[in-house]
C-alpha positions as a printed NumPy array, in Angstrom:
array([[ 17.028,  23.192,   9.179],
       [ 14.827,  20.175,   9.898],
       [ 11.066,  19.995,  10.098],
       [  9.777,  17.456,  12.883],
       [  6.476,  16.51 ,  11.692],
       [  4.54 ,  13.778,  14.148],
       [  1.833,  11.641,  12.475],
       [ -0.112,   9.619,  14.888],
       [ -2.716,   6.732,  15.069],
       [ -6.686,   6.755,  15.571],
       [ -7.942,   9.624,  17.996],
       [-11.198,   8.861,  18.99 ],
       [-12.467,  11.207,  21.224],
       [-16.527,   9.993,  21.566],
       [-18.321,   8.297,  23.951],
       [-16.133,   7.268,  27.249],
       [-13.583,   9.93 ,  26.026],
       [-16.555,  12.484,  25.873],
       [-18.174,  11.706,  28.676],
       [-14.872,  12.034,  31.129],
       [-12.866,  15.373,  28.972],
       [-16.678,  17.53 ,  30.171],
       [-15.134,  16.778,  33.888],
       [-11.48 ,  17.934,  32.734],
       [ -9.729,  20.665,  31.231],
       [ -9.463,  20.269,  27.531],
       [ -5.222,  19.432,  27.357],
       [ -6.2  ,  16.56 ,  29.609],
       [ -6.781,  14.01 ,  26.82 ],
       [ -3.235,  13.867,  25.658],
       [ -2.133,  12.788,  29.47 ],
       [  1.628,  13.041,  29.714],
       [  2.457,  12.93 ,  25.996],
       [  1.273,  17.288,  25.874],
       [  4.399,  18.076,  25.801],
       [  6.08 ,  15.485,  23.504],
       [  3.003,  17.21 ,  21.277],
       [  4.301,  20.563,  21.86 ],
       [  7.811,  20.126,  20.435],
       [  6.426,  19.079,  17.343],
       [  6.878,  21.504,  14.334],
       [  3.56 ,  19.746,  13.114],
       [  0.595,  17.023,  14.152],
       [ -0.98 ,  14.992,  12.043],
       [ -3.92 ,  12.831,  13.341],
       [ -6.593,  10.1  ,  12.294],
       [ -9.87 ,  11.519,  13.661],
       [-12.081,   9.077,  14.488],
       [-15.781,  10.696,  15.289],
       [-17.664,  13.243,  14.29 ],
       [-17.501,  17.051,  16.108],
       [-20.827,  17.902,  17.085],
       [-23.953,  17.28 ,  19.431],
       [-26.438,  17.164,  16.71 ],
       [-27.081,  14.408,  14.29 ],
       [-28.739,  10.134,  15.214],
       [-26.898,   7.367,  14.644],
       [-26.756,   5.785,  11.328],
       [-29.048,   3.279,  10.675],
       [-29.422,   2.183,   7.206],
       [-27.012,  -0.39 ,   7.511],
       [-25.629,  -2.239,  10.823],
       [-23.229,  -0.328,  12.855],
       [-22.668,  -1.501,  15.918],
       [-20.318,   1.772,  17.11 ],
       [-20.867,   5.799,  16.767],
       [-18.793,   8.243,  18.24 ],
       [-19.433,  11.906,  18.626],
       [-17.586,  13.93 ,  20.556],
       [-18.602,  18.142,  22.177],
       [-16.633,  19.967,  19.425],
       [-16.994,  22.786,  22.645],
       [-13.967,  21.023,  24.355],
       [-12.853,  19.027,  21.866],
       [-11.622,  21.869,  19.197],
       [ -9.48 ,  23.171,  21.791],
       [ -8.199,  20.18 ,  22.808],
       [ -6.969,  19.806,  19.451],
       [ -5.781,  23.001,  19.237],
       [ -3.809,  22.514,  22.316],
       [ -1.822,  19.888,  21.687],
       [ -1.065,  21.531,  18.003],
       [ -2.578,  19.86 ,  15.305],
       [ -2.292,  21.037,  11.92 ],
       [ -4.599,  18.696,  10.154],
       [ -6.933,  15.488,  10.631],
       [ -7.46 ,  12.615,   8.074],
       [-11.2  ,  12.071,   8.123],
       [-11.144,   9.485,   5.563],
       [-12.421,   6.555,   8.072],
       [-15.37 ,   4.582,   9.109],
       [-16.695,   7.117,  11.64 ],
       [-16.92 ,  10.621,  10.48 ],
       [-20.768,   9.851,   9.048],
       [-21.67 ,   7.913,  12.045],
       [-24.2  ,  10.865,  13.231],
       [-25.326,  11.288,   9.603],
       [-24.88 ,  14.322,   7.271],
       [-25.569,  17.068,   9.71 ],
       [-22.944,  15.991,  11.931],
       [-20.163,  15.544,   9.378],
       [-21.203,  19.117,   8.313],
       [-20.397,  20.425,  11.705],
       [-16.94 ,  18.527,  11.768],
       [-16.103,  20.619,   8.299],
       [-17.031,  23.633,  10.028],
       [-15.163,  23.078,  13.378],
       [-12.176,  22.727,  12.232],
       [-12.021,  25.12 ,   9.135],
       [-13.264,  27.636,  12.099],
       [-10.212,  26.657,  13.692],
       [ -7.952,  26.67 ,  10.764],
       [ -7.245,  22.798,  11.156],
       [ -6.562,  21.093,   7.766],
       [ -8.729,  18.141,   7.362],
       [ -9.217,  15.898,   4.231],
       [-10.563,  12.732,   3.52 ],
       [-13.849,  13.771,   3.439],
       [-16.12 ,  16.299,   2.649],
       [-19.663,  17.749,   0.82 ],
       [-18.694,  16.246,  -2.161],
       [-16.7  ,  13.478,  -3.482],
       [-14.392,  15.824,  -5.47 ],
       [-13.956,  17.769,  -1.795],
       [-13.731,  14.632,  -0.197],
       [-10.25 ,  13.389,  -2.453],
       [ -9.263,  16.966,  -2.552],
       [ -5.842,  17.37 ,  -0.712],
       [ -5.124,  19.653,   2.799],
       [ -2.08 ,  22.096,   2.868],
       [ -0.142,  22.611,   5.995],
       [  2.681,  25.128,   6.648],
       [  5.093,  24.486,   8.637],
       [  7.885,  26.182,   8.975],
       [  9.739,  26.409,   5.503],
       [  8.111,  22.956,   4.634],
       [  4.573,  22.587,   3.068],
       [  3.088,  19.492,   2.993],
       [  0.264,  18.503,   1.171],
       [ -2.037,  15.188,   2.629],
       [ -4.659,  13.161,   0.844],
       [ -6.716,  10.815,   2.738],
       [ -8.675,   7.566,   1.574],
       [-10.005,   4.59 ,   2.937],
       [-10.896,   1.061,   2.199],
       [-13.506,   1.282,   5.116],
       [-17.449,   1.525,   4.808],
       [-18.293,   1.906,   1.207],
       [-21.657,   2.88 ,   2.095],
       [-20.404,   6.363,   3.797],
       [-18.534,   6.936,   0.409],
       [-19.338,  10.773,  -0.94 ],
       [-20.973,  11.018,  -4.327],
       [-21.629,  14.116,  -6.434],
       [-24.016,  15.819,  -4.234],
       [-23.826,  14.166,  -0.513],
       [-21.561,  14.159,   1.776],
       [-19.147,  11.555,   2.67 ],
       [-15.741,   9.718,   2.87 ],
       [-13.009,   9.222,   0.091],
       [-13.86 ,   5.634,  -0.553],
       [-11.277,   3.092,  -2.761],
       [-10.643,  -0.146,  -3.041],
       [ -6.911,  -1.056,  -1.936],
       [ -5.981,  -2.813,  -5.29 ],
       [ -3.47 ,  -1.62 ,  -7.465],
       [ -5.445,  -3.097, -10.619],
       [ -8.137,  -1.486,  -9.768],
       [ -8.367,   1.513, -12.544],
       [-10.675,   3.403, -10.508],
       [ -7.874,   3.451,  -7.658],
       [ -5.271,   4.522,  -9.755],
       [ -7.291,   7.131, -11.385],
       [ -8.553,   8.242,  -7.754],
       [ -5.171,   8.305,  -6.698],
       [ -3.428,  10.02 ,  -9.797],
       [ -5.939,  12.72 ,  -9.216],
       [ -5.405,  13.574,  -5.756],
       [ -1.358,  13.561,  -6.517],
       [ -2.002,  16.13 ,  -9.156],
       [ -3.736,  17.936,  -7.124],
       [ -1.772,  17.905,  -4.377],
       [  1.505,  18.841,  -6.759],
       [ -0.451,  21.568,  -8.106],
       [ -0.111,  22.81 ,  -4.809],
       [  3.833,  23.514,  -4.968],
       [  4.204,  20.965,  -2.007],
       [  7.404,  19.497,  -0.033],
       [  5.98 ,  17.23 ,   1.233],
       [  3.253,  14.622,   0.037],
       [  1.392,  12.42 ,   2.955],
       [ -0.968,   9.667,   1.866],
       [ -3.359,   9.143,   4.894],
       [ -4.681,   5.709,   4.023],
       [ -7.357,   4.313,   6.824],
       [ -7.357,   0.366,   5.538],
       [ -7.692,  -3.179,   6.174],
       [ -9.877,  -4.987,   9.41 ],
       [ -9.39 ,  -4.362,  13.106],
       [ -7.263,  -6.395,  15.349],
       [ -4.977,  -7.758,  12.629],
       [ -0.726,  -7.877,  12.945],
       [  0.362,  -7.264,   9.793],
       [ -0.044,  -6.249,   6.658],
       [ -1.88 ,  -8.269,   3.42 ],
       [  0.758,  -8.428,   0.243],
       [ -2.228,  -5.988,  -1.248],
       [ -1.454,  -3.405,   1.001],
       [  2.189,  -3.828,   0.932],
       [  2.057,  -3.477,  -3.304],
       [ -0.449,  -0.582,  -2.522],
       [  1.996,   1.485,  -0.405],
       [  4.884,   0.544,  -2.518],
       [  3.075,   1.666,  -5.595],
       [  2.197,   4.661,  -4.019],
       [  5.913,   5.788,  -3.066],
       [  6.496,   4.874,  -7.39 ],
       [  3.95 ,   7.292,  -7.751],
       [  5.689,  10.021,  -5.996],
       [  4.418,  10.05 ,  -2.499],
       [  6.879,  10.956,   0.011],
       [  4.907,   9.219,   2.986],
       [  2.627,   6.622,   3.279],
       [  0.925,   6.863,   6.944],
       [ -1.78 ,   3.896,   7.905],
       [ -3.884,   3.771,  10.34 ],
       [ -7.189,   1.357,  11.051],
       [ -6.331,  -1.948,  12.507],
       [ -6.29 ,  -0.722,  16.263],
       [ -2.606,  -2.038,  16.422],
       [  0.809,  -0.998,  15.495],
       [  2.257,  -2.887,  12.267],
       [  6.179,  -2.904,  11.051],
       [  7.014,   0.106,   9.042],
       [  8.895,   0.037,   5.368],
       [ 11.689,   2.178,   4.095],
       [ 11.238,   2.452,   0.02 ],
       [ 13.201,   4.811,  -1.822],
       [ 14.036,   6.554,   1.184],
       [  9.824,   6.892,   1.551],
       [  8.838,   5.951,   4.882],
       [  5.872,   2.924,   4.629],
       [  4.413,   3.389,   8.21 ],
       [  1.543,   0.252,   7.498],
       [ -0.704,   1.02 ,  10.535],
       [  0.223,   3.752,  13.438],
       [ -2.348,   2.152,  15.665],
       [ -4.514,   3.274,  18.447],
       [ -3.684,   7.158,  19.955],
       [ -6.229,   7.943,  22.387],
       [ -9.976,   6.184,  22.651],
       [-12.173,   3.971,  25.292],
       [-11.823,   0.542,  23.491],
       [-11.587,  -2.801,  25.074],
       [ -7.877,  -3.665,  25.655],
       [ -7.092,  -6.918,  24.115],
       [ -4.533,  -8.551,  26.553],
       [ -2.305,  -9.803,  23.996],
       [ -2.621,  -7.445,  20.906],
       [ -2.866,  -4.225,  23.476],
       [ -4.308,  -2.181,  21.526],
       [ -3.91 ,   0.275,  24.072],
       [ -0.052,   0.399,  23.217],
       [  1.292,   2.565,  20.338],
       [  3.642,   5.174,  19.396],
       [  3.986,   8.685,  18.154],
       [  5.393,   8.756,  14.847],
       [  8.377,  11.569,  14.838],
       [  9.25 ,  12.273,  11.114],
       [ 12.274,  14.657,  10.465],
       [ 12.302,  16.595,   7.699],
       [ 15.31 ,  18.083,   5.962],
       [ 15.783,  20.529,   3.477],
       [ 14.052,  20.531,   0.234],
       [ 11.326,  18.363,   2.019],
       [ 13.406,  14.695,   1.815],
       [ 12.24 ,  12.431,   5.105],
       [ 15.321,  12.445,   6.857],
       [ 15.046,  10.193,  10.151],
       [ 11.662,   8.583,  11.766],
       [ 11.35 ,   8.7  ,  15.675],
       [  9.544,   6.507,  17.392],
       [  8.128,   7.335,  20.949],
       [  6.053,   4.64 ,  22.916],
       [  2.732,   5.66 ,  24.076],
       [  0.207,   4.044,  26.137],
       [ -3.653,   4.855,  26.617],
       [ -4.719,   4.652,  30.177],
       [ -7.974,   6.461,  32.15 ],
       [ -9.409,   7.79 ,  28.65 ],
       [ -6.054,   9.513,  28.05 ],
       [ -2.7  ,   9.013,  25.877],
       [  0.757,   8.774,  27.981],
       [  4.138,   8.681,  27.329],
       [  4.236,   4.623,  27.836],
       [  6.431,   3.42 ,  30.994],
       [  9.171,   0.964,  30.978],
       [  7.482,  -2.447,  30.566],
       [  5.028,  -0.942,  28.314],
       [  7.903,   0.689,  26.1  ],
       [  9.753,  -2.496,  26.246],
       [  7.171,  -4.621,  24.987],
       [  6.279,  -1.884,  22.233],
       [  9.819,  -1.536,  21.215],
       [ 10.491,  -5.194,  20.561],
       [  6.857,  -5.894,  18.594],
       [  8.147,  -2.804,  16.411],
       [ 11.243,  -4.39 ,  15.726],
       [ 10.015,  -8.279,  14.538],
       [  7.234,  -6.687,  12.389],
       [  9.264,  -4.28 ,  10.498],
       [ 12.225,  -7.075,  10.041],
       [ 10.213,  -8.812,   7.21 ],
       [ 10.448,  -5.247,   5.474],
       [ 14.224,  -4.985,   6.233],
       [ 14.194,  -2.621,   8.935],
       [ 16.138,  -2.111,  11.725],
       [ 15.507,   0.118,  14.12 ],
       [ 18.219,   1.737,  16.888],
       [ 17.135,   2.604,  20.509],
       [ 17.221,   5.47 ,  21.7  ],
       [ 16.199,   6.067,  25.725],
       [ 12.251,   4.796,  25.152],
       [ 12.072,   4.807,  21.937],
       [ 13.333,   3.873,  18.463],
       [ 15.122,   5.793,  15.598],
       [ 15.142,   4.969,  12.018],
       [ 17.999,   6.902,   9.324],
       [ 15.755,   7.499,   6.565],
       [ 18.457,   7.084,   3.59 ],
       [ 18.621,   9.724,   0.772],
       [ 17.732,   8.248,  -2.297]])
């Protein structure tokens, strides 16, 4: 029996998100896609702000952006559409300084969602989350390339900070540690949530494309991106699913009129028996009034063909299917 696990982009649920979800029931934020959500076996998310109302904004270097969202609606939001675990390895979750990354922890271990990426420490901050799901348990690390100066150190709090170079020694050892940690676990499944590279960019650099491959060599069964704002092409490797950037989810962000940002998709990954990816689903989704939708026609259309000329420099092709795409994952 197959596992569907979805893995999506950035949720960022501060500011204009915040200010409109204390008017609205909780479920509202995930618009017409709640139920796409629902028939998941398991959610995976980027979560991009802090859960709490205490904290100030950072200020000992320049940041121009800090989101916080009312973990009092917020929490169940998440719990509503079913998520099972949150990468927090990103350039926000310190944005309200120590007090508020704290209360993230603490929301969502209260609400028995796995998070990692970040944490008191840096060894809690590269230690892996376990989710289980059905029959399957997966195991997710989470690092990013974003924000050194949020990195966690051996007595603060902070984010799993590396540097997306596979000379880098550090890296590997960062890496190698967090996959042994993760297979002491007994996992499936192993998810590397990496939150990497610039806003705004297409595709992409040949360091992240050696990065993920490496990774896949290194025994990770899926390599899930996130951080540019927009989708890029996904990779098949071994049968390993590269998915470069999953782009934006749900947030309040200016809508560029020819990246649109706004536009995405909801990463479907099947699962098969002994925890081998097995087929990757793709279903367009749109942001609109602070919320995520199942995208319409023209917005599906346009989605569906910028999927298929970024991932054809990796060799894949994807099928339609009604909306969306689907990808045969081979066995290898």
């Amino acid at each position: 029996m197959s596992v569907r696990l979805g893995l999506a982009g950035d949720v960022m649920l501060g500011r204009l998100v915040d200010a409109h979800q204390r008017e609205r029931p909780p479920e509202a934020v995930w618009g017409s896609a709640l139920e796409l959500l629902r028939e998941l076996d398991g959610l995976f998310v980027n979560l991009e702000c802090t859960l709490s109302t205490r904290g100030t904004p950072w200020d000992r270097t320049y940041r121009p952006f800090h989101f916080r969202a009312d973990p009092a609606w917020a929490v169940p939001a998440l719990e509503a559409a079913g998520v099972d675990g949150c990468s927090l390895a990103n350039n926000h979750v310190l944005d309200y300084g120590a007090v508020a990354l704290r209360d993230t922890l603490d929301a969502l271990d209260d609400a028995d969602i796995a998070h990692a990426g970040a944490g008191r420490t840096r060894e809690a901050a590269f230690e892996p989350a376990f989710v289980e799901l059905e029959d399957l348990r997966v195991a997710v690390f989470a690092m990013t390339d974003n924000t050194p100066e949020y990195a966690a150190d051996a007595a603060s709090p902070g984010i799993a900070h590396v540097e997306i170079d596979v000379d880098s020694e550090e890296t590997r050892d960062a890496v190698r540690g967090a996959l042994e940690r993760a297979r002491a676990g007994d996992p499936d499944l192993v998810i590397a949530s990496l939150h990497w590279g610039p806003n705004m960019v297409e595709s992409p650099p040949d360091a992240f494309r050696d990065f993920g491959r490496w990774l896949v060599d290194a025994g990770v069964d899926v390599v899930w991106g996130h951080s540019a704002h927009v989708f890029h092409g996904v990779e098949v490797r071994d049968g390993a699913p590269i998915v470069y950037d999953a782009g934006d989810f749900v947030d309040d962000y200016r809508v560029d009129p020819r990246l649109r940002n706004d536009r995405s998709f909801l990463f479907d990954l099947s699962v098969a028996d002994a925890g081998r990816p097995a087929e990757l689903r793709l279903h367009p989704t749109e942001i609109d009034d602070f919320a995520v939708h199942e995208a319409g026609p023209e917005a599906a259309a346009w989605s569906r063909e910028r999927m298929q000329s970024r991932s054809e420099p990796f060799g894949t092709t994807f099928e339609r299917e009604g909306s969306g795409l689907v990808l045969a994952l081979p066995d290898e």
